[in-house]
CSV table of C-alpha atoms and ligand atoms in Angstrom, one decimal:
chain,number,residue,atom,x,y,z
U,1,MET,CA,-22.9,7.7,-6.4
U,2,THR,CA,-26.1,6.2,-7.6
U,3,PRO,CA,-29.1,5.6,-5.4
U,4,ASP,CA,-28.4,1.8,-6.0
U,5,SER,CA,-26.1,1.7,-3.0
U,6,ARG,CA,-27.2,2.8,0.5
U,7,LEU,CA,-24.0,3.7,2.4
U,8,LEU,CA,-23.4,2.9,6.1
U,9,GLY,CA,-23.8,5.6,8.7
U,10,PRO,CA,-22.8,5.4,12.4
U,11,ALA,CA,-26.0,3.7,13.5
U,12,ASP,CA,-25.7,1.1,10.7
U,13,VAL,CA,-22.1,0.3,11.6
U,14,ARG,CA,-23.0,-0.2,15.3
U,15,ALA,CA,-26.0,-2.3,14.4
U,16,LEU,CA,-24.0,-4.5,12.0
U,17,ALA,CA,-21.2,-4.9,14.5
U,18,ALA,CA,-23.7,-5.8,17.3
U,19,GLU,CA,-25.4,-8.3,15.0
U,20,LEU,CA,-22.1,-10.0,14.3
U,21,GLY,CA,-20.9,-9.8,17.9
U,22,LEU,CA,-17.9,-8.0,16.6
U,23,ARG,CA,-15.3,-6.5,18.9
U,24,PRO,CA,-12.9,-4.5,16.7
U,25,THR,CA,-9.3,-5.6,17.3
U,26,LYS,CA,-6.1,-3.5,17.1
U,27,ARG,CA,-4.2,-6.5,15.9
U,28,LEU,CA,-6.2,-6.5,12.7
U,29,GLY,CA,-6.3,-2.7,12.5
U,30,GLN,CA,-10.1,-2.7,12.7
U,31,ASN,CA,-11.3,0.9,12.6
U,32,PHE,CA,-14.5,1.1,10.5
U,33,VAL,CA,-15.6,4.2,8.5
U,34,HIS,CA,-19.1,5.3,9.3
U,35,ASP,CA,-19.2,8.5,7.2
U,36,ALA,CA,-20.8,8.5,3.7
U,37,ASN,CA,-18.9,11.6,2.6
U,38,THR,CA,-15.6,10.0,3.3
U,39,VAL,CA,-16.2,6.8,1.3
U,40,ARG,CA,-17.7,8.9,-1.5
U,41,ARG,CA,-14.6,11.0,-1.5
U,42,ILE,CA,-12.3,8.0,-1.6
U,43,ALA,CA,-14.3,6.5,-4.5
U,44,ARG,CA,-14.1,9.8,-6.4
U,45,LEU,CA,-10.4,10.4,-5.8
U,46,ALA,CA,-9.7,6.8,-7.0
U,47,GLU,CA,-10.6,8.0,-10.5
U,48,LEU,CA,-12.1,4.7,-11.5
U,49,GLU,CA,-13.2,4.0,-15.1
U,50,PRO,CA,-16.5,2.0,-15.4
U,51,ASP,CA,-14.7,-1.1,-16.7
U,52,GLU,CA,-12.2,-1.3,-13.8
U,53,VAL,CA,-11.7,-4.3,-11.6
U,54,VAL,CA,-11.0,-3.0,-8.0
U,55,LEU,CA,-9.1,-4.9,-5.4
U,56,GLU,CA,-10.3,-3.8,-2.0
U,57,ILE,CA,-8.1,-5.0,0.9
U,58,GLY,CA,-9.9,-5.3,4.3
U,59,PRO,CA,-13.5,-4.4,3.4
U,60,GLY,CA,-14.6,-4.9,7.0
U,61,LEU,CA,-18.3,-4.2,7.4
U,62,GLY,CA,-18.5,-2.9,3.8
U,63,SER,CA,-18.5,0.9,4.2
U,64,LEU,CA,-16.1,1.5,1.3
U,65,THR,CA,-17.2,-1.5,-0.7
U,66,LEU,CA,-20.7,0.0,-1.0
U,67,ALA,CA,-19.2,3.2,-2.4
U,68,LEU,CA,-16.9,1.4,-4.9
U,69,LEU,CA,-19.5,-1.0,-6.4
U,70,PRO,CA,-21.4,1.7,-8.4
U,71,ALA,CA,-18.1,3.1,-9.7
U,72,ALA,CA,-16.5,-0.1,-11.1
U,73,ALA,CA,-17.2,-3.2,-13.1
U,74,SER,CA,-16.3,-5.4,-10.2
U,75,VAL,CA,-14.8,-5.4,-6.7
U,76,LEU,CA,-12.6,-8.2,-5.4
U,77,ALA,CA,-12.7,-7.8,-1.6
U,78,VAL,CA,-10.0,-9.6,0.4
U,79,GLU,CA,-10.7,-9.8,4.1
U,80,ILE,CA,-8.7,-11.8,6.7
U,81,ASP,CA,-11.5,-11.9,9.3
U,82,PRO,CA,-13.9,-14.8,8.4
U,83,VAL,CA,-16.8,-13.2,10.3
U,84,LEU,CA,-16.6,-10.0,8.4
U,85,ALA,CA,-15.9,-11.8,5.0
U,86,GLY,CA,-18.9,-14.0,5.6
U,87,ALA,CA,-21.3,-11.1,6.4
U,88,LEU,CA,-20.3,-8.9,3.5
U,89,PRO,CA,-22.3,-10.5,0.7
U,90,ALA,CA,-25.5,-10.2,2.7
U,91,THR,CA,-24.8,-6.5,3.6
U,92,VAL,CA,-24.3,-5.7,-0.1
U,93,ALA,CA,-27.4,-7.8,-1.1
U,94,ALA,CA,-29.5,-5.8,1.3
U,95,ARG,CA,-28.1,-2.3,0.5
U,96,ALA,CA,-27.1,-2.6,-3.1
U,97,PRO,CA,-29.1,-5.5,-4.6
U,98,THR,CA,-28.6,-4.4,-8.2
U,99,LEU,CA,-24.8,-4.3,-7.7
U,100,ALA,CA,-24.4,-7.5,-5.6
U,101,ASP,CA,-23.2,-9.5,-8.6
U,102,ARG,CA,-20.2,-7.2,-9.0
U,103,LEU,CA,-18.7,-8.4,-5.7
U,104,THR,CA,-16.4,-11.3,-5.0
U,105,VAL,CA,-15.3,-11.8,-1.4
U,106,LEU,CA,-12.1,-13.8,-0.6
U,107,THR,CA,-11.3,-14.7,3.0
U,108,GLU,CA,-7.5,-14.3,2.9
U,109,ASP,CA,-4.5,-12.6,4.3
U,110,ALA,CA,-3.7,-9.9,1.8
U,111,LEU,CA,0.0,-10.3,2.6
U,112,ARG,CA,-0.2,-13.8,1.1
U,113,LEU,CA,-2.4,-12.9,-1.9
U,114,ARG,CA,-1.4,-14.5,-5.2
U,115,PRO,CA,-2.8,-13.7,-8.7
U,116,GLU,CA,-4.2,-17.3,-8.9
U,117,SER,CA,-6.5,-16.6,-6.0
U,118,LEU,CA,-8.4,-13.9,-7.9
U,119,PRO,CA,-11.0,-14.6,-10.6
U,120,ARG,CA,-9.7,-11.8,-12.8
U,121,PRO,CA,-6.7,-9.4,-12.7
U,122,PRO,CA,-7.5,-6.2,-10.7
U,123,THR,CA,-6.6,-2.8,-12.3
U,124,ALA,CA,-6.9,-0.6,-9.2
U,125,VAL,CA,-6.4,-1.1,-5.5
U,126,VAL,CA,-8.7,1.0,-3.3
U,127,ALA,CA,-8.7,0.4,0.4
U,128,ASN,CA,-8.8,1.7,4.0
U,129,LEU,CA,-5.8,-0.4,4.8
U,130,PRO,CA,-5.2,-2.2,8.1
U,131,TYR,CA,-2.6,0.2,9.5
U,132,ASN,CA,-0.3,-2.3,11.2
U,133,VAL,CA,0.5,-3.9,7.8
U,134,GLY,CA,-0.4,-1.1,5.4
U,135,VAL,CA,3.1,-0.7,3.9
U,136,PRO,CA,3.9,-4.4,3.4
U,137,VAL,CA,0.4,-5.0,2.0
U,138,LEU,CA,0.7,-2.2,-0.5
U,139,LEU,CA,4.2,-3.2,-1.7
U,140,HIS,CA,3.1,-6.9,-1.8
U,141,VAL,CA,0.1,-6.3,-4.1
U,142,LEU,CA,2.1,-4.0,-6.4
U,143,GLU,CA,4.7,-6.8,-6.6
U,144,VAL,CA,2.5,-9.8,-7.3
U,145,LEU,CA,-0.3,-8.1,-9.3
U,146,PRO,CA,1.3,-6.3,-12.3
U,147,SER,CA,-2.2,-5.6,-13.6
U,148,LEU,CA,-2.7,-2.9,-10.9
U,149,ARG,CA,-2.3,0.4,-12.7
U,150,HIS,CA,-3.3,2.8,-9.9
U,151,GLY,CA,-4.6,3.0,-6.5
U,152,LEU,CA,-6.0,5.2,-3.6
U,153,VAL,CA,-5.4,4.0,-0.1
U,154,MET,CA,-6.1,5.3,3.4
U,155,ILE,CA,-3.3,4.8,6.0
U,156,GLN,CA,-1.7,6.7,8.9
U,157,SER,CA,-0.9,10.3,8.0
U,158,GLU,CA,2.8,10.1,8.8
U,159,VAL,CA,3.1,6.9,6.8
U,160,VAL,CA,1.5,8.6,3.8
U,161,ASP,CA,4.1,11.4,4.2
U,162,ARG,CA,6.9,8.9,4.2
U,163,LEU,CA,5.6,6.9,1.3
U,164,ALA,CA,5.1,10.1,-0.8
U,165,ALA,CA,8.4,11.6,0.1
U,166,GLY,CA,11.1,12.3,-2.4
U,167,PRO,CA,14.9,12.2,-1.9
U,168,GLY,CA,16.5,14.8,0.4
U,169,GLY,CA,14.1,15.0,3.4
U,170,ARG,CA,13.8,13.4,6.8
U,171,GLU,CA,10.7,11.5,5.8
U,172,TYR,CA,12.4,9.8,2.8
U,173,GLY,CA,13.3,6.2,3.7
U,174,ALA,CA,13.3,2.6,2.6
U,175,PRO,CA,9.5,2.5,2.1
U,176,SER,CA,9.6,5.6,-0.1
U,177,VAL,CA,12.2,4.1,-2.4
U,178,LYS,CA,10.5,0.7,-2.5
U,179,LEU,CA,7.2,2.3,-3.5
U,180,ALA,CA,9.0,4.5,-6.0
U,181,TRP,CA,10.3,1.3,-7.7
U,182,TYR,CA,6.7,0.6,-8.7
U,183,ALA,CA,4.8,3.8,-8.8
U,184,ALA,CA,4.6,7.6,-8.4
U,185,ALA,CA,2.9,8.5,-5.2
U,186,ARG,CA,1.3,11.6,-3.8
U,187,ARG,CA,-0.7,12.6,-0.7
U,188,ALA,CA,-4.3,13.1,-1.6
U,189,GLY,CA,-5.6,14.8,1.6
U,190,PRO,CA,-6.3,14.2,5.3
U,191,VAL,CA,-9.1,12.2,6.9
U,192,PRO,CA,-10.5,13.2,10.3
U,193,ARG,CA,-10.4,10.7,13.2
U,194,ALA,CA,-14.1,11.2,13.8
U,195,VAL,CA,-15.1,9.2,10.7
U,196,PHE,CA,-14.0,6.0,12.3
U,197,TRP,CA,-15.4,3.6,14.8
U,198,PRO,CA,-13.6,3.0,17.1
U,199,VAL,CA,-11.8,6.4,16.9
U,200,PRO,CA,-8.1,5.6,16.1
U,201,GLY,CA,-5.2,7.0,18.1
U,202,VAL,CA,-3.4,8.3,15.0
U,203,ASP,CA,-4.3,10.7,12.2
U,204,SER,CA,-5.1,9.3,8.7
U,205,ALA,CA,-4.6,10.5,5.2
U,206,LEU,CA,-5.1,9.4,1.6
U,207,LEU,CA,-2.3,8.2,-0.7
U,208,SER,CA,-2.7,8.1,-4.5
U,209,VAL,CA,-0.4,5.8,-6.5
U,210,ARG,CA,0.1,5.4,-10.2
U,211,ARG,CA,2.3,2.6,-11.6
U,212,HIS,CA,5.1,3.8,-13.9
U,213,ALA,CA,4.4,3.3,-17.5
U,214,GLU,CA,7.9,1.8,-17.9
U,215,PRO,CA,9.4,-0.4,-15.1
U,216,THR,CA,12.3,1.1,-13.1
U,217,GLY,CA,14.3,-2.0,-13.8
U,218,PRO,CA,13.8,-5.7,-14.6
U,219,GLU,CA,11.8,-7.6,-12.0
U,220,ALA,CA,14.9,-9.9,-11.5
U,221,MET,CA,16.8,-6.8,-10.2
U,222,ARG,CA,14.1,-5.8,-7.7
U,223,LYS,CA,15.3,-7.9,-4.8
U,224,ALA,CA,18.9,-6.8,-5.3
U,225,VAL,CA,17.8,-3.1,-5.3
U,226,PHE,CA,15.6,-3.6,-2.1
U,227,ALA,CA,18.6,-5.2,-0.4
U,228,VAL,CA,20.8,-2.2,-1.1
U,229,VAL,CA,18.0,0.1,0.0
U,230,ASP,CA,17.6,-1.8,3.3
U,231,ALA,CA,21.3,-1.8,4.0
U,232,ALA,CA,21.7,1.9,3.2
U,233,PHE,CA,18.8,3.1,5.3
U,234,ALA,CA,19.7,0.8,8.3
U,235,GLN,CA,22.5,3.2,9.0
U,236,ARG,CA,21.1,6.3,7.4
U,237,ARG,CA,23.3,8.8,9.2
U,238,LYS,CA,26.4,7.2,7.8
U,239,SER,CA,27.9,8.0,4.5
U,240,LEU,CA,27.1,5.3,1.9
U,241,ARG,CA,30.7,4.1,2.0
U,242,GLY,CA,30.2,3.1,5.6
U,243,ALA,CA,26.5,2.1,5.5
U,244,LEU,CA,27.1,-0.3,2.6
U,245,ALA,CA,30.3,-1.8,3.9
U,246,GLY,CA,28.6,-4.9,5.3
U,247,TRP,CA,26.5,-5.3,2.2
U,248,ALA,CA,29.5,-5.0,-0.1
U,249,GLY,CA,32.0,-6.9,2.1
U,250,SER,CA,34.1,-3.9,3.2
U,251,PRO,CA,34.2,-0.1,3.0
U,252,VAL,CA,36.7,-0.4,0.1
U,253,ALA,CA,34.4,-2.7,-1.8
U,254,ALA,CA,31.5,-0.4,-1.1
U,255,GLU,CA,33.4,2.6,-2.5
U,256,GLN,CA,34.3,0.6,-5.6
U,257,VAL,CA,30.7,-0.2,-6.3
U,258,LEU,CA,29.5,3.3,-5.6
U,259,ARG,CA,32.1,4.8,-7.9
U,260,ALA,CA,31.2,2.2,-10.6
U,261,ALA,CA,27.6,3.4,-10.2
U,262,GLU,CA,28.7,7.0,-10.4
U,263,VAL,CA,27.4,7.7,-6.9
U,264,ASP,CA,29.4,9.8,-4.5
U,265,PRO,CA,30.6,7.4,-1.6
U,266,GLY,CA,30.4,10.3,0.8
U,267,THR,CA,26.7,11.0,0.4
U,268,ARG,CA,23.9,9.5,2.4
U,269,ALA,CA,21.1,7.2,1.6
U,270,GLU,CA,18.4,9.9,2.0
U,271,ARG,CA,19.8,11.8,-1.0
U,272,LEU,CA,19.5,8.9,-3.6
U,273,SER,CA,16.7,8.3,-6.0
U,274,VAL,CA,15.4,4.8,-6.8
U,275,ALA,CA,17.3,5.1,-10.1
U,276,GLU,CA,20.6,5.6,-8.3
U,277,PHE,CA,19.9,2.7,-6.0
U,278,THR,CA,19.3,0.6,-9.1
U,279,ARG,CA,22.6,1.7,-10.5
U,280,ILE,CA,24.3,0.6,-7.3
U,281,ALA,CA,22.7,-2.8,-7.3
U,282,ALA,CA,23.6,-3.2,-11.0
U,283,ALA,CA,27.2,-2.2,-10.4
U,284,ARG,CA,27.6,-4.9,-7.8
U,285,GLY,CA,26.5,-7.6,-10.3
U,286,PRO,CA,25.3,-11.1,-9.4
U,287,CYS,CA,28.6,-12.1,-7.7
U,288,GLY,CA,29.3,-8.8,-6.0
U,289,PRO,CA,32.3,-6.5,-6.5
U,290,ALA,CA,33.9,-7.8,-3.4
U,291,ALA,CA,35.0,-11.1,-5.0
U,292,GLY,CA,38.8,-10.9,-4.8
U,293,THR,CA,38.7,-7.3,-3.5
U,294,ARG,CA,37.8,-7.8,0.2
U,295,THR,CA,40.2,-5.9,2.5
W,1,LIG,N1,-12.8,-1.0,4.7
W,1,LIG,C1,-13.4,-1.0,6.0
W,1,LIG,C2,-13.8,0.4,6.4
W,1,LIG,O1,-13.3,1.3,5.7
W,1,LIG,O2,-14.6,0.6,7.2
W,1,LIG,C3,-12.5,-1.6,7.1
W,1,LIG,C4,-11.1,-1.0,7.2
W,1,LIG,S1,-10.2,-1.5,8.6
W,1,LIG,C5,-9.1,-0.1,8.8
W,1,LIG,C6,-9.1,-2.7,8.1
W,1,LIG,C7,-9.7,-4.0,7.6
W,1,LIG,O3,-8.7,-4.9,7.2
W,1,LIG,C8,-10.4,-4.8,8.7
W,1,LIG,O4,-11.7,-5.3,8.3
W,1,LIG,C9,-9.5,-6.0,9.0
W,1,LIG,O5,-10.2,-7.2,9.5
W,1,LIG,C10,-8.9,-6.2,7.7
W,1,LIG,N2,-7.5,-6.8,7.7
W,1,LIG,C11,-6.6,-6.7,8.6
W,1,LIG,N3,-5.4,-7.4,8.3
W,1,LIG,C12,-5.7,-7.9,7.1
W,1,LIG,C13,-4.9,-8.7,6.1
W,1,LIG,N4,-3.7,-9.0,6.4
W,1,LIG,N5,-5.5,-9.1,5.0
W,1,LIG,C14,-6.8,-8.7,4.7
W,1,LIG,N6,-7.6,-8.0,5.5
W,1,LIG,C15,-7.0,-7.6,6.7
């Protein structure tokens, strides 16, 4: 961290919130970090190169933004709350005047973000995510912004464990497979509740993601893969033959697809890797195996 950026402490966060008449809402997952060590740690773990363009989702009062600006070429901050988005440039101008031109603020819902809204393609996503929409936001930006190569996000601890889980365990589910379609993910450590205002009712942790060098499958296949994943985990205690019966048209049709994909029809969703789910979607083909074989 350079001295060019004065980070926000507890008194600063309270004063800024009071100035804006801000009442943090649960609906928008508004828990603001007021600890300089935490934002420094996030910026360090993000492993940013000096030429990187960072996408920050939900900058809030600017705690993390101020730590990111010295570490990257630019920060594109996407904030849904117009009051917070409106105040951020002034906060940065006051606390990091030499870095203020690196910041672009967009008042937008990150769930609807499109590449055309951004002045340049971001290479990294770094964020203290709004927890109620953390998983869909992360999956959405990885989908629509192929320029994103890596990321470091803060989210509920148990969600981090689910997202980083591999096949075979209880924590492994549809979000783990969907994230694995895009990227390798790992837990990057816990974050204490005391660093937030207001203090959240859940534990938080950091998740590091790195996009695969080679895509898992063609983009045209992704929706088909996610549909199998959703169907398989909707009834995760059943064998795949049963869990995929509705998706395939019947248990017999499901068994045919699974055998064509070289996946044991008696196994359960939680044992399959994203590569195996991709084989199942591919084996079904565009018209489905059930055509003419429904029983
Ligand atoms: N980055 C700040 C920090 O660390 O103190 C704030 C993090 S707070 C957990 C989440 C932020 O995301 C809030 O500022 C909230 O208004 C914003 N937010 C909530 N939903 C959003 C959405 N769909 N798109 C963009 N921002 C959103």
